[in-house]
Structure formats: C-alpha cells, structure tokens
Amino acid sequence: MIYDVAVIGGGPAGMAAAISATKEGAKVVLIERDYRVGGILNQCIHNGFGLAYFGAELTGPQYAKRWEDELKKQKLDIKLNTTLEQITDCKKLVELTVVSNKNVEKIKAKSVVLSMGCRERPAGAINLCGTRPAGVFSAGQAQKFVNIHGKMVGKKVVILGSGDIGLIMARRLTCEGAKVIGVYEIMSKCGGLARNVAQCLNDFNIPLHLSTTVVEVIGEKRVEAVVVAPVDENLKPILEKKKIIKCDTLLLSVGLIPENDLIQDFDIEFDNVTGSAVVNEYFQTSNSKIFICGNVLHVNDLADNVSREGLQAGKFAALFAKNKLIPQNTITIVHDNHIKYTVPKYIHTNSTGTATISFRVDKEYHQVKIIAKSNNEIISQKPSPVVIAGEMQSLIIDKSKIKNDLSLEIEV
Amino acid sequence: MSEQNKIYDVVVVGGGIVGCAVFNAIVRNGNSAILLEAEDDVGAMSTKANSGIIHAGYDPKPNSLMAITNLRGNEMYASMCKRLNVEIKNCGTLVVATKENREKIQELYDRGKTNKVKGLKILERDALLKLEPNLADNIVCGLFASTASIVCPYLVCIALAEEGVINGGKVITNFRVSSIKKGKDIFTVKDDTRTQTVYGKYVVNCAGLYANFINSLVDEQEYPIKLVKGEYILLDKSQSNFVNRPIFPLPTEKGKGILAIPTLHGNVMFGPTATDCSFHDTSTTPDGLEQIKSNIILSVKKPNFKKTIKLFAGVRVKSGSDFVIEKSKKVPNFYYTIGICSPGLTSAPAIAEMILNMLQKDGLKSQPIKLKQRKPYGEHFALPKSELKKLIKKNPAYGKIVCRCEKVSEGEIIDALNSPLHPRTVDAIKRRIRPTMGKCQGSFCMPKIVKMIADYEKIQQEDVTQKGEKSEILVGDIKQGGIYDL
C-alpha cells in the first residue's frame, strides 16, 4: 500500500497536518512514537492555548483533545507506539522505516510531512560548568515529572533561562510548594512571552534577573548551590560580582532545537538561523516530496501557530501527492537586518490567495511598521507598538500582488 | 559454609579498570574472588572519564612498568574484547607535529622502536590528510601507530566485572573499606557502616585515588601521589566524521596533551586537560574549556563546538614517573597498584596478569576454568533490521523506544537491569546501554527510565538515584498526588 501523505509526529503540527491532508482526499498515515497523540501538549497543563482556533483559553491537554476529536472523525491510519527510524528518498516515493512494539516495517508515501517538534538544549550545549549532580533538569523534563508523573523535582529551585517553559515551571513549582529563588537570564531581555512574565513571575513575586547567568553548579551527588554572576555587554560573566545561591535544583530553559536529525543527511537546503530546512509558502522543502511544519521547522511560541502551519503543510502535501501542486516559479523573500529569518523563505509568483510570513526580529523595537514590498510598492503593512526578539511576528500577504520580488522590512 | 563467612582466595579492593581486570583474571584462573567497590557501580570514578584509547606504546619510557604493561596490554586487548563481547576498533592513532617539531616525531618513533612497538610509520602531510582531512594547516608530519585502538572504557570495565560474576566471582558495590586486619593467614575486611565482613587469603589494593588510604590500613608504605583533573568536551554524533582516529599533539612532561578522539559510538570528544587538584574534583571550569578550545586547533581544524552536548571531567592519579605494582614487604599476601594513570586502561589486563603471577608465586593455586561467556545486551538498533524484527516478535518491549536519541528500547533497559551487576541507577544504566547519552541528554527519556527502575525495583520514583545514595532525582509526590497514566 502506498500512502499519499505520511505525517511524522502527532503533536499540534502533525494532528493538524493529518486532518487537512485527509480533508483534501488523501490517504494518510500518522506516525506517533508515544502511546497517544498530543505530544508535549499533554504535559502543558497551564492555559493559554486555543485563542486563535477556538476562541477560548484552553489547557494543553484540552487543546490537544479538541484536535484529537477532529482527527478521529477523519478516515486515516494512526500508528501509535511507532518510531521513525529512517527516511529514504526513493525518487517518486519516500520510504519510511518504522519500529513499533509489533514490527519493523517499511511505509511508502508520495509525500511526507515532518512534524516532530523540538528538543531542549542540554547543560553541555551552554557550556554550563561545575559538577554534574542530580537535580539539574531541563524545564520540559521537570514539567513531565511534575505534571505526568505527579512527582516533585526539588524544594529550592533556581531557573536559568527565561524561555516560556521556564517561566511556566516557575509558577508550577511554586504552586506545588517549592521555593523558586529566581529566574536568571543571560540576555538583557526576557526570552518568553510578556504574558508569561506577568502571570508566572510577577503574580508570584518571583524575581527575574536579566543580564545574569549561572556560571557554576556546586554539589557532588545532588545540587547544593549554584554560582550566578552578571554578564557584560559581550555576555561574559563578571566574576568579581558572582554570588553563591543555595538551592537543591537547577532548571534549564535555555532554548529549543528543531528535532530534524533524520533529514540532516538529506540533500535539503537548510537555514543556519533556524537550524532547519527552508520552505516555500506551501511548507515544502527543496526536496519537493518533503514538507515540514511546526517546531521542527522553527521554534514557535504559540501552539495555535503550530497548528496553522500544520494545516497548511498537510493540505499542500496532499495536493502534491495528487499531482495538483504544479511546480512554478518561486522567488526568495529578502529581508532587512532587523529580521533574523522568514518562514517561508521562498514564495510563488503568479499565484493567488494569501500567505502568512512569520519571522523573528533581532531585538526590541518600538513604534514600528512591518512592510512588505514588491516592485518597490508596498503590498502589505501593519503598524506595531513593539516587536521583541522573544515573540514571533507575522504579516499576511496577498499573493496576487507579488511581482518579481518580495522584501520584508521593519520601518523603525 | 554460608556466603557470609566465606573465605575468599582473593579480595580485590577497587572496581576501576585495574581492579576489574585483576578480579576477572583471578576468577578465570579458578580462584574465588570478591571485588569491593566504594561507589554504586564499577568504573564510576576515573575509568568512566577515560579517553578510551588502547595505546600502541611508543610514549612510555623504555623498560618502565608503563612501557612493559602497555605493550603487553595492547597485545591482549583484541582477544579480550572478543571474549567479553565488547566492541574494539583498531583505528590506530596519530601524533601530529608542525615544522619546528619534526625531529620530535622521529624521537617518538625511535622510542617506539626501542619499546618494540610494531606498525609505526612516519607520514608526511599528504599521506596524513588522506587519513585525516581535518588536520590543522600547519601540520607537516605525524606518527601513525597502527596497533592502537579505541574502546568504550567503562563498558570494558563493566564487562570484566560481569564475566567475573558469571563465572562465580562476587562484586559488592557501595562497600567502602574502612579496616583491613590480618589474622594468622586470613584478612578481615570491613566497611564500618555495614554489617557484612569479608574474609580473604590475599588482598589486592586497586583503589585508585584511595590506594594510599587502603595501604595505610595495613600499615603499608604510602607513595607520593598527584591528582590530575582532565576535562573533556563531547560533541554529538553529527560530528562523527570529524576525525577517524585519536589525534595527539606531541606529548609533554604534563602528559599526552589535548586530543581529538572519536568514540566507538560515533561522538567526538576533545580533551583531557591536565590540572592538578587536591581531591576527586570532577567539576568542569571555564579555564579548562578555554584550554581545550585553544589547544585543539593546534592539531585539527576548528571543531563545531555548537554541537557540544556534554562537558565532563575525571581525575587520574600519578605517582612519580611510573606505575607502582608491588607486594607488601611487611604484610604477606597484600599487593597494591598505585598511580595507574595513562596508559592504565591499556595496561590493565597486563597488570592483572602480573598480579596473578605474583599471587601464584606466593602460593595461590590456580586451575583455569571452563569459561562461561558474557552475553551482550543493548545495541539492538545496530543490528540488521531483520534481526531486530525477530527480537521484537519475541519480545514487544524491544520495539518500544525509550531513548529516541540513542535508540534504546524498553526491553533493553530491562535487560540492563537484569544484567549480572544489577545496576540500579540512571547513570549505571546509561553507561551500559546509553539511554540519556544522546543529543537531548535525557530531557525526554530520563523520567521514563526513573519510572522503569522504580517499577522494576518495586520502590518509589523518589528513591531512584542518578548515581547512588544521596543523588535522588525527585523529592516526593506533588501536593495533589500523581496523575501518572503511562
């Protein structure tokens, strides 16, 4: 049997992709390594999900359930407890080797949607020095212990990094009776969403120390203390001002990395900034059979965004499989220095409909205009009181207005 | 006689690579042996932070114990690994030099010849680049040693202990020897925090960093020692092609220098530094990192340090310029090894052979046994898919992947828990079959492993440790109690 579309990963991106691909009439298989779909949403028991799609503030599991219910209405194959071991490009088809508790098998599909999410950056990756005792957790790992296992990770907690999961866990651990001494962020701005700073730190009197980092972990068997120090403008710790903080736990929320190892050996164009594949507005990579969306493409801050990408990727993967996605001319979206990258990087000309351009800026700007130009004419714009590096920005474009070029600018 | 009061032929103190090799050799020769290890697992101190190189033997001073045991050990390793069912890769090693140091390569070559090392060759840049495309631009020549190999040091150590146990030896972990008394013929060995007493006719001290302390318990001579910390940077497997074999700078008084080392499992690591320290200090430091980063580029092109997944450090112990492998002049039937630094991993089986000979000379009667072979576990995903399929059909747990980075299944973790030394900690499982050792460093799978150990041991998750007592990972239930439904 040959599937039209194989979707890898059943988190928010994969569920959406599987749904939209099926709705396009494609034969779809969804491969999920866990015993249930939902992915990391299952351990995100805080609210804030679903504003865009359901107009309600849902918890992660609730948000996942709504998508799962929709998924179950579709006619498709869902393979749970199944891990993708290898992807092979067989010219017209893609062959997937999957391992489950029943078998090792090969699945063939005309197109693939990659939606495997991301992983957390470990202590070693940030060159965290000192000892390596028990009590150092990544924020998501701690979240799993607390929310899924029902187990506490520590009593006196320091959090390094102000990514959203770190902020969420600061509140969560406080609610469970732990003392969260503080959140330390090496950058001069918080990495997480403003709403999380307000709701997770300020409301619980948890201090956020910007331009400060953990320089050393102390403790042989279990964390006994960490050494923190402010950093200079080059992010170099000022050790004369270091301080020892007694604690039994260090949580790391120091960045997420797209989990796209399986396609690293593929001949696919990669982007150095996102560390993942580059795509056109169909979420199609330079290998036309392979589509990619969600956090494995670039790390999003909102699950709703991830679902939106999934819906698009699934739809276009289905169209591709049915030979309805005719290859056309694409152009590169160019952008100014304030913008770090755009998703998509390529966009079709002579096309209709709208496309959402997502991007991140390099730092904070106030009172800006986000402008898209083609042929020196503004084709889309929106004012924004503030844009920050920590929050993904987007602009919707009417594709029929694109001539032979497209540029994106932040007018400061 | 009950197990409790059994008098062993030999008591080995210390379960690092040397202790495990000694223990293993004694068991295989038909004597009863017990290994006492202070940590919760064997190989958990210096051995686990070793570079994993089976050296050719050109470096040690001719006729030193280091040179003799290195050569002999190198000779023994391939067949030993085959017997133990652990991997060894005969990739050779390379010492590289710039124009100014060309003659030092010749010196090393000559010393190697004196040490009777086979397979040495001096190569010029063009030939070197064919072997190692990522050498630094100013490298002009190098010494290739074809008899050198790489192994996974802690796995060799664990396998030696396991084979010993399978063949009748006994290993006790968390046994910190605090007294050794000699009666007429029998030693009484105690850990004053435990009720169990161990009796033996011979005692071999392989206690590494604590060898002087063990010697002091029988009033034997102590040796001047120096503790030297070695820090390493480990990169993920995307960098596996960076080097094909260990690459050394020219050795100095301080040691073998900062190397680029491929691991058996496809990672690449850089290190070790050599910093004097006063205790078992395995902390990594900004200075150490800086030293590695600035020194490594003298031998190879700049590595992609963005792919770093782990920093670690170990402490090796040096005593003068050579190994100490002695028998006590005061206390008959007491033997000791002190200052087994590099090339200790290579030398270990040869040291064990020496010790066994000494014991036999002193009256230990040996009769080599018919060996029961150690069965390997783990590494299923390296098998051909058809083999893996058969395994999964037999046991579905082999198809349930727990560690996605290193591809380790639930079934393999159970096998590791069932393995001869009964490992019980997250790190001990990690050293055996690698879960939590990949790119995410356990961010995804560590909670699952904690749960598996707890279920297997019928204990609470908060009683599971990372590396033995006092390294508990969790502190208890959340207020509402668990909602665990895996």
Short mmCIF file of N, CA and C in Angstrom, two decimals, chain A residues 270-377:
data_model
loop_
_atom_site.label_atom_id
_atom_site.label_comp_id
_atom_site.label_asym_id
_atom_site.label_seq_id
_atom_site.Cartn_x
_atom_site.Cartn_y
_atom_site.Cartn_z
N PHE A 270 19.19 23.94 4.03
CA PHE A 270 19.00 24.30 5.43
C PHE A 270 19.24 25.78 5.67
N ASP A 271 18.69 26.28 6.75
CA ASP A 271 18.88 27.67 7.15
C ASP A 271 19.72 27.69 8.42
N ASN A 272 20.79 28.45 8.42
CA ASN A 272 21.68 28.50 9.58
C ASN A 272 21.03 29.10 10.81
N VAL A 273 20.08 30.00 10.59
CA VAL A 273 19.46 30.66 11.74
C VAL A 273 18.48 29.73 12.45
N THR A 274 17.59 29.12 11.71
CA THR A 274 16.61 28.23 12.35
C THR A 274 17.20 26.86 12.63
N GLY A 275 18.28 26.50 11.93
CA GLY A 275 18.84 25.16 12.09
C GLY A 275 17.93 24.11 11.49
N SER A 276 17.07 24.52 10.58
CA SER A 276 16.18 23.56 9.96
C SER A 276 16.06 23.85 8.47
N ALA A 277 15.16 23.10 7.83
CA ALA A 277 15.02 23.24 6.38
C ALA A 277 14.40 24.60 6.04
N VAL A 278 14.63 25.06 4.81
CA VAL A 278 13.92 26.24 4.35
C VAL A 278 12.74 25.76 3.51
N VAL A 279 11.67 26.55 3.49
CA VAL A 279 10.45 26.13 2.81
C VAL A 279 9.87 27.27 1.96
N ASN A 280 8.96 26.89 1.06
CA ASN A 280 8.15 27.91 0.39
C ASN A 280 6.85 28.06 1.17
N GLU A 281 5.91 28.83 0.63
CA GLU A 281 4.70 29.09 1.43
C GLU A 281 3.80 27.85 1.56
N TYR A 282 4.16 26.77 0.83
CA TYR A 282 3.42 25.52 0.99
C TYR A 282 4.04 24.64 2.10
N PHE A 283 5.06 25.17 2.76
CA PHE A 283 5.84 24.41 3.75
C PHE A 283 6.55 23.22 3.11
N GLN A 284 6.91 23.43 1.85
CA GLN A 284 7.57 22.42 1.06
C GLN A 284 9.07 22.74 1.07
N THR A 285 9.88 21.70 1.30
CA THR A 285 11.34 21.90 1.34
C THR A 285 11.90 21.84 -0.08
N SER A 286 13.23 21.94 -0.18
CA SER A 286 13.84 21.88 -1.51
C SER A 286 13.74 20.47 -2.11
N ASN A 287 13.42 19.48 -1.28
CA ASN A 287 13.03 18.17 -1.80
C ASN A 287 11.50 18.19 -1.87
N SER A 288 10.96 18.24 -3.09
CA SER A 288 9.54 18.59 -3.23
C SER A 288 8.59 17.62 -2.54
N LYS A 289 9.03 16.41 -2.22
CA LYS A 289 8.15 15.44 -1.55
C LYS A 289 8.07 15.69 -0.04
N ILE A 290 9.00 16.49 0.45
CA ILE A 290 9.08 16.64 1.91
C ILE A 290 8.59 18.00 2.37
N PHE A 291 7.60 17.96 3.24
CA PHE A 291 7.01 19.16 3.82
C PHE A 291 7.38 19.18 5.30
N ILE A 292 7.45 20.34 5.87
CA ILE A 292 7.89 20.43 7.27
C ILE A 292 7.17 21.59 7.94
N CYS A 293 6.75 21.40 9.18
CA CYS A 293 5.97 22.45 9.84
C CYS A 293 6.08 22.35 11.36
N GLY A 294 5.71 23.41 12.01
CA GLY A 294 5.74 23.43 13.48
C GLY A 294 7.14 23.64 14.00
N ASN A 295 7.39 23.14 15.21
CA ASN A 295 8.66 23.43 15.88
C ASN A 295 9.87 22.72 15.29
N VAL A 296 9.63 21.73 14.44
CA VAL A 296 10.78 21.10 13.78
C VAL A 296 11.25 22.00 12.63
N LEU A 297 10.41 22.94 12.23
CA LEU A 297 10.79 23.90 11.19
C LEU A 297 11.44 25.12 11.81
N HIS A 298 10.76 25.71 12.76
CA HIS A 298 11.32 26.83 13.54
C HIS A 298 10.54 26.87 14.84
N VAL A 299 11.18 27.29 15.90
CA VAL A 299 10.54 27.18 17.21
C VAL A 299 9.52 28.30 17.38
N ASN A 300 8.27 27.92 17.53
CA ASN A 300 7.16 28.87 17.70
C ASN A 300 6.94 29.18 19.16
N ASP A 301 6.23 30.30 19.45
CA ASP A 301 5.87 30.48 20.86
C ASP A 301 4.41 30.13 21.13
N LEU A 302 3.59 29.96 20.10
CA LEU A 302 2.19 29.63 20.33
C LEU A 302 1.80 28.35 19.60
N ALA A 303 1.11 27.48 20.31
CA ALA A 303 0.68 26.22 19.71
C ALA A 303 -0.30 26.46 18.56
N ASP A 304 -1.11 27.51 18.70
CA ASP A 304 -2.07 27.82 17.63
C ASP A 304 -1.36 28.06 16.30
N ASN A 305 -0.21 28.73 16.39
CA ASN A 305 0.61 28.98 15.20
C ASN A 305 1.09 27.69 14.57
N VAL A 306 1.51 26.79 15.47
CA VAL A 306 2.00 25.49 15.03
C VAL A 306 0.87 24.74 14.30
N SER A 307 -0.34 24.81 14.85
CA SER A 307 -1.48 24.14 14.21
C SER A 307 -1.75 24.75 12.84
N ARG A 308 -1.65 26.07 12.75
CA ARG A 308 -1.88 26.74 11.47
C ARG A 308 -0.89 26.23 10.43
N GLU A 309 0.38 26.14 10.81
CA GLU A 309 1.38 25.63 9.88
C GLU A 309 1.07 24.20 9.47
N GLY A 310 0.63 23.42 10.45
CA GLY A 310 0.31 22.02 10.18
C GLY A 310 -0.82 21.89 9.16
N LEU A 311 -1.86 22.71 9.34
CA LEU A 311 -2.99 22.66 8.40
C LEU A 311 -2.52 22.96 6.98
N GLN A 312 -1.66 23.95 6.87
CA GLN A 312 -1.14 24.33 5.54
C GLN A 312 -0.30 23.19 4.96
N ALA A 313 0.66 22.75 5.75
CA ALA A 313 1.59 21.73 5.26
C ALA A 313 0.84 20.47 4.84
N GLY A 314 -0.14 20.06 5.62
CA GLY A 314 -0.90 18.86 5.32
C GLY A 314 -1.68 19.01 4.02
N LYS A 315 -2.30 20.16 3.87
CA LYS A 315 -3.09 20.42 2.66
C LYS A 315 -2.19 20.36 1.42
N PHE A 316 -1.06 21.05 1.47
CA PHE A 316 -0.21 21.10 0.28
C PHE A 316 0.49 19.77 0.02
N ALA A 317 0.80 19.04 1.09
CA ALA A 317 1.39 17.71 0.89
C ALA A 317 0.39 16.81 0.16
N ALA A 318 -0.87 16.94 0.53
CA ALA A 318 -1.92 16.14 -0.13
C ALA A 318 -2.05 16.55 -1.60
N LEU A 319 -2.06 17.84 -1.85
CA LEU A 319 -2.16 18.31 -3.23
C LEU A 319 -0.97 17.83 -4.05
N PHE A 320 0.20 17.88 -3.42
CA PHE A 320 1.41 17.41 -4.12
C PHE A 320 1.26 15.93 -4.49
N ALA A 321 0.80 15.14 -3.52
CA ALA A 321 0.67 13.70 -3.75
C ALA A 321 -0.32 13.42 -4.88
N LYS A 322 -1.29 14.28 -5.02
CA LYS A 322 -2.30 14.10 -6.06
C LYS A 322 -1.94 14.84 -7.34
N ASN A 323 -0.68 15.22 -7.44
CA ASN A 323 -0.18 15.92 -8.63
C ASN A 323 -0.94 17.22 -8.92
N LYS A 324 -1.47 17.83 -7.89
CA LYS A 324 -2.22 19.08 -8.12
C LYS A 324 -1.37 20.30 -7.76
N LEU A 325 -0.16 20.04 -7.29
CA LEU A 325 0.70 21.17 -6.91
C LEU A 325 1.73 21.34 -8.03
N ILE A 326 1.35 22.12 -9.00
CA ILE A 326 2.19 22.26 -10.18
C ILE A 326 3.42 23.10 -9.83
N PRO A 327 4.63 22.62 -10.14
CA PRO A 327 5.82 23.42 -9.84
C PRO A 327 5.80 24.73 -10.61
N GLN A 328 6.03 25.80 -9.91
CA GLN A 328 6.02 27.12 -10.54
C GLN A 328 7.22 27.90 -10.08
N ASN A 329 7.36 29.05 -10.65
CA ASN A 329 8.48 29.90 -10.30
C ASN A 329 8.35 30.43 -8.87
N THR A 330 9.45 30.33 -8.12
CA THR A 330 9.43 30.94 -6.79
C THR A 330 10.52 32.01 -6.71
N ILE A 331 10.32 32.92 -5.81
CA ILE A 331 11.34 33.94 -5.55
C ILE A 331 11.74 33.87 -4.08
N THR A 332 12.91 34.42 -3.78
CA THR A 332 13.37 34.45 -2.39
C THR A 332 12.81 35.70 -1.72
N ILE A 333 12.29 35.52 -0.54
CA ILE A 333 11.83 36.68 0.23
C ILE A 333 13.07 37.31 0.88
N VAL A 334 13.38 38.52 0.49
CA VAL A 334 14.54 39.17 1.11
C VAL A 334 14.05 40.00 2.29
N HIS A 335 14.94 40.22 3.24
CA HIS A 335 14.52 40.99 4.41
C HIS A 335 15.67 41.84 4.91
N ASP A 336 15.34 42.85 5.70
CA ASP A 336 16.39 43.75 6.20
C ASP A 336 17.08 43.14 7.42
N ASN A 337 18.04 43.87 7.97
CA ASN A 337 18.86 43.34 9.07
C ASN A 337 18.13 43.20 10.41
N HIS A 338 17.00 43.88 10.51
CA HIS A 338 16.25 43.75 11.77
C HIS A 338 15.59 42.38 11.88
N ILE A 339 15.43 41.75 10.74
CA ILE A 339 14.73 40.46 10.70
C ILE A 339 15.76 39.33 10.61
N LYS A 340 15.59 38.31 11.46
CA LYS A 340 16.59 37.24 11.51
C LYS A 340 16.35 36.17 10.44
N TYR A 341 15.11 35.83 10.23
CA TYR A 341 14.78 34.86 9.18
C TYR A 341 13.30 35.01 8.88
N THR A 342 12.88 34.44 7.76
CA THR A 342 11.44 34.39 7.49
C THR A 342 11.05 32.95 7.17
N VAL A 343 9.84 32.59 7.56
CA VAL A 343 9.22 31.34 7.12
C VAL A 343 7.93 31.74 6.44
N PRO A 344 7.74 31.49 5.15
CA PRO A 344 8.67 30.80 4.26
C PRO A 344 9.84 31.68 3.82
N LYS A 345 10.84 31.02 3.21
CA LYS A 345 11.94 31.78 2.62
C LYS A 345 11.64 32.04 1.14
N TYR A 346 10.88 31.10 0.54
CA TYR A 346 10.54 31.24 -0.88
C TYR A 346 9.03 31.39 -1.03
N ILE A 347 8.64 32.08 -2.09
CA ILE A 347 7.21 32.24 -2.33
C ILE A 347 6.95 32.24 -3.84
N HIS A 348 5.81 31.69 -4.21
CA HIS A 348 5.48 31.58 -5.64
C HIS A 348 5.02 32.91 -6.22
N THR A 349 5.42 33.16 -7.44
CA THR A 349 4.86 34.31 -8.16
C THR A 349 3.72 33.78 -9.03
N ASN A 350 2.99 34.66 -9.66
CA ASN A 350 1.84 34.27 -10.48
C ASN A 350 0.89 33.37 -9.69
N SER A 351 0.62 33.76 -8.48
CA SER A 351 -0.17 32.90 -7.61
C SER A 351 -1.30 33.73 -7.01
N THR A 352 -2.25 33.04 -6.41
CA THR A 352 -3.35 33.78 -5.78
C THR A 352 -3.51 33.34 -4.33
N GLY A 353 -4.41 33.95 -3.64
CA GLY A 353 -4.64 33.61 -2.24
C GLY A 353 -3.70 34.38 -1.33
N THR A 354 -3.72 34.04 -0.05
CA THR A 354 -2.86 34.76 0.89
C THR A 354 -1.78 33.82 1.43
N ALA A 355 -0.73 34.43 1.94
CA ALA A 355 0.32 33.67 2.61
C ALA A 355 0.70 34.42 3.88
N THR A 356 0.98 33.67 4.94
CA THR A 356 1.44 34.30 6.18
C THR A 356 2.96 34.20 6.22
N ILE A 357 3.61 35.33 6.37
CA ILE A 357 5.06 35.33 6.54
C ILE A 357 5.35 35.46 8.03
N SER A 358 5.98 34.44 8.62
CA SER A 358 6.37 34.50 10.03
C SER A 358 7.85 34.87 10.11
N PHE A 359 8.21 35.61 11.11
CA PHE A 359 9.62 35.98 11.26
C PHE A 359 9.93 36.40 12.69
N ARG A 360 11.21 36.44 12.99
CA ARG A 360 11.65 36.98 14.28
C ARG A 360 12.58 38.15 14.04
N VAL A 361 12.51 39.14 14.93
CA VAL A 361 13.41 40.30 14.83
C VAL A 361 14.62 40.06 15.72
N ASP A 362 15.67 40.84 15.51
CA ASP A 362 16.91 40.61 16.26
C ASP A 362 16.87 41.23 17.64
N LYS A 363 16.10 42.30 17.84
CA LYS A 363 15.99 42.89 19.17
C LYS A 363 14.70 43.70 19.27
N GLU A 364 14.56 44.40 20.37
CA GLU A 364 13.31 45.10 20.62
C GLU A 364 13.24 46.42 19.83
N TYR A 365 12.12 46.67 19.19
CA TYR A 365 11.89 47.95 18.51
C TYR A 365 10.51 48.46 18.91
N HIS A 366 10.43 49.81 19.02
CA HIS A 366 9.14 50.42 19.38
C HIS A 366 8.57 51.22 18.22
N GLN A 367 7.26 51.28 18.18
CA GLN A 367 6.55 52.07 17.16
C GLN A 367 7.08 51.79 15.77
N VAL A 368 6.91 50.57 15.33
CA VAL A 368 7.45 50.20 14.03
C VAL A 368 6.30 49.92 13.05
N LYS A 369 6.69 49.86 11.79
CA LYS A 369 5.77 49.41 10.76
C LYS A 369 6.41 48.20 10.08
N ILE A 370 5.65 47.14 9.97
CA ILE A 370 6.13 45.97 9.24
C ILE A 370 5.61 46.10 7.81
N ILE A 371 6.54 46.10 6.86
CA ILE A 371 6.16 46.42 5.48
C ILE A 371 6.63 45.32 4.53
N ALA A 372 5.76 44.92 3.64
CA ALA A 372 6.16 44.01 2.56
C ALA A 372 6.09 44.79 1.26
N LYS A 373 7.16 44.71 0.47
CA LYS A 373 7.21 45.46 -0.79
C LYS A 373 7.46 44.51 -1.94
N SER A 374 6.84 44.83 -3.07
CA SER A 374 7.16 44.12 -4.30
C SER A 374 7.23 45.17 -5.40
N ASN A 375 8.24 45.05 -6.21
CA ASN A 375 8.41 46.02 -7.29
C ASN A 375 8.37 47.45 -6.75
N ASN A 376 9.01 47.64 -5.57
CA ASN A 376 9.08 48.94 -4.90
C ASN A 376 7.74 49.50 -4.44
N GLU A 377 6.73 48.68 -4.46
CA GLU A 377 5.45 49.15 -3.96
C GLU A 377 5.07 48.36 -2.71
#
